Each structure stands twice: as C-alpha cells, then as structure tokens.
mmCIF file of C-alpha atoms in Angstrom:
data_model
loop_
_atom_site.group_PDB
_atom_site.id
_atom_site.type_symbol
_atom_site.label_atom_id
_atom_site.label_comp_id
_atom_site.label_asym_id
_atom_site.label_seq_id
_atom_site.Cartn_x
_atom_site.Cartn_y
_atom_site.Cartn_z
ATOM 1 C CA MET A 1 9.404 -13.120 14.550
ATOM 2 C CA VAL A 2 8.643 -12.586 10.778
ATOM 3 C CA VAL A 3 8.586 -9.395 8.832
ATOM 4 C CA GLY A 4 6.570 -8.594 5.795
ATOM 5 C CA ILE A 5 6.985 -5.945 3.194
ATOM 6 C CA ILE A 6 4.971 -5.010 0.325
ATOM 7 C CA ARG A 7 5.740 -2.755 -2.646
ATOM 8 C CA VAL A 8 2.811 -1.554 -4.490
ATOM 9 C CA GLU A 9 3.004 0.519 -7.638
ATOM 10 C CA LEU A 10 -0.210 2.457 -8.385
ATOM 11 C CA LEU A 11 -1.675 4.347 -11.074
ATOM 12 C CA ILE A 12 -3.997 7.092 -9.896
ATOM 13 C CA HIS A 13 -6.707 7.612 -12.799
ATOM 14 C CA GLY A 14 -7.844 11.084 -13.363
ATOM 15 C CA SER A 15 -5.233 12.769 -10.724
ATOM 16 C CA SER A 16 -4.529 16.386 -12.494
ATOM 17 C CA SER A 17 -2.403 17.618 -9.762
ATOM 18 C CA LEU A 18 -0.051 16.210 -6.978
ATOM 19 C CA LYS A 19 -2.787 17.569 -4.375
ATOM 20 C CA GLU A 20 -5.307 14.942 -5.825
ATOM 21 C CA LYS A 21 -2.617 12.189 -5.918
ATOM 22 C CA ARG A 22 -1.918 13.164 -2.311
ATOM 23 C CA ALA A 23 -5.582 13.060 -1.176
ATOM 24 C CA VAL A 24 -5.830 9.609 -2.682
ATOM 25 C CA LEU A 25 -2.824 8.384 -0.942
ATOM 26 C CA ARG A 26 -3.559 9.957 2.508
ATOM 27 C CA LYS A 27 -7.035 7.781 2.082
ATOM 28 C CA ILE A 28 -4.975 4.518 1.477
ATOM 29 C CA LYS A 29 -2.411 5.252 4.331
ATOM 30 C CA ASP A 30 -4.593 6.431 6.823
ATOM 31 C CA ARG A 31 -7.330 3.558 6.371
ATOM 32 C CA THR A 32 -4.763 0.957 6.488
ATOM 33 C CA ARG A 33 -2.900 2.357 9.418
ATOM 34 C CA ALA A 34 -6.339 2.797 11.389
ATOM 35 C CA ARG A 35 -7.233 -0.793 10.629
ATOM 36 C CA HIS A 36 -3.935 -2.690 11.069
ATOM 37 C CA ASN A 37 -0.538 -2.441 13.080
ATOM 38 C CA ILE A 38 1.406 -1.591 9.996
ATOM 39 C CA SER A 39 3.882 1.141 8.613
ATOM 40 C CA VAL A 40 3.081 2.560 5.072
ATOM 41 C CA ALA A 41 4.977 5.340 3.295
ATOM 42 C CA GLU A 42 5.011 6.643 -0.342
ATOM 43 C CA VAL A 43 8.204 5.393 -1.237
ATOM 44 C CA GLU A 44 8.836 6.314 -5.273
ATOM 45 C CA PHE A 45 7.329 8.884 -7.898
ATOM 46 C CA GLN A 46 6.771 11.564 -5.243
ATOM 47 C CA ASP A 47 6.782 14.074 -8.100
ATOM 48 C CA LEU A 48 4.472 12.319 -10.833
ATOM 49 C CA ARG A 49 1.037 13.162 -10.438
ATOM 50 C CA GLN A 50 -0.526 9.926 -11.507
ATOM 51 C CA ARG A 51 2.137 7.232 -10.321
ATOM 52 C CA ALA A 52 2.865 6.117 -6.903
ATOM 53 C CA VAL A 53 4.736 3.337 -4.952
ATOM 54 C CA LEU A 54 3.671 2.575 -1.168
ATOM 55 C CA GLY A 55 5.630 0.591 0.924
ATOM 56 C CA PHE A 56 3.988 -1.398 3.700
ATOM 57 C CA ALA A 57 5.624 -3.340 6.536
ATOM 58 C CA ALA A 58 4.566 -5.406 9.411
ATOM 59 C CA VAL A 59 5.820 -7.696 12.072
ATOM 60 C CA SER A 60 3.982 -11.246 13.099
ATOM 61 C CA HIS A 61 4.644 -14.145 14.878
ATOM 62 C CA SER A 62 3.715 -16.418 11.931
ATOM 63 C CA GLU A 63 3.959 -16.181 7.911
ATOM 64 C CA SER A 64 0.384 -17.448 7.663
ATOM 65 C CA ASP A 65 -0.720 -14.122 9.507
ATOM 66 C CA LEU A 66 1.147 -12.068 7.362
ATOM 67 C CA GLN A 67 -0.345 -13.718 4.118
ATOM 68 C CA ARG A 68 -3.736 -12.933 5.654
ATOM 69 C CA LEU A 69 -2.711 -9.464 6.215
ATOM 70 C CA PHE A 70 -1.453 -9.046 2.666
ATOM 71 C CA ASN A 71 -4.544 -10.316 1.084
ATOM 72 C CA THR A 72 -6.664 -7.769 3.281
ATOM 73 C CA LEU A 73 -4.551 -4.917 2.483
ATOM 74 C CA ARG A 74 -4.595 -5.619 -1.298
ATOM 75 C CA ASN A 75 -8.411 -5.799 -1.097
ATOM 76 C CA GLU A 76 -8.641 -2.512 0.840
ATOM 77 C CA VAL A 77 -6.261 -0.914 -1.839
ATOM 78 C CA GLU A 78 -8.490 -2.099 -4.720
ATOM 79 C CA GLY A 79 -11.587 -0.913 -2.854
ATOM 80 C CA ILE A 80 -10.218 2.637 -2.755
ATOM 81 C CA LEU A 81 -8.579 2.916 -5.928
ATOM 82 C CA PRO A 82 -10.101 0.028 -8.348
ATOM 83 C CA GLY A 83 -7.891 -0.982 -11.179
ATOM 84 C CA GLY A 84 -5.227 1.168 -9.713
ATOM 85 C CA ILE A 85 -2.657 -1.491 -8.721
ATOM 86 C CA LEU A 86 0.284 -1.892 -11.385
ATOM 87 C CA ASP A 87 2.324 -3.922 -9.495
ATOM 88 C CA TRP A 88 1.987 -5.768 -6.026
ATOM 89 C CA GLN A 89 5.517 -7.437 -4.685
ATOM 90 C CA GLU A 90 5.326 -9.264 -1.198
ATOM 91 C CA GLU A 91 8.490 -10.296 0.626
ATOM 92 C CA VAL A 92 8.620 -12.279 4.117
ATOM 93 C CA LEU A 93 11.891 -12.270 6.061
ATOM 94 C CA GLN A 94 12.509 -14.723 8.915
#
C-alpha cells in the first residue's frame, strides 16, 4: 500500500471576497473528487480571500499510479486556475 499526499498553495487572482474564493475552491474540490478517488480539503489560509492551501490524499497499490494521479491533478488544477499554483509539494509514504 502506498499513500500519496499533495500540498498545493494557490493564489486566487481577482477574488474580492471569501465567497468568490470558496466558489473557486469548491470547483477544484468537486471536480477532482468526482474524477478520482481522493480526499481533498482546504488546510490553510481559510480567512484570506486570495490565498489558499489545499491538501490532497490518495491510496494506491503502486507509486507509479500515484505519480500519474499527481500529474493529472496538477493539470486539472492549472486548468481551473491558470497561473494560480504558487507551490506544489508531493510526498509518498510506503
């Protein structure tokens, strides 16, 4: 069993309220949950309107499957929020 964890720091350009920020984050969370069997949550900066940190977690039988998932998730987040990724950290636990 292999566990993958991703920490993504985001800049949400043009967000003038927490409501707008939550709408963008909801879109990312809903889309990634619907397409992949993962857990995702906002883990930092809940009170800042243009910054967020999302945490993703997934379990797989192989590290190569997790790497494919990580690449797919990054492409999906970039597609929803172009230029919004400030930091992307991946960790694999075996």
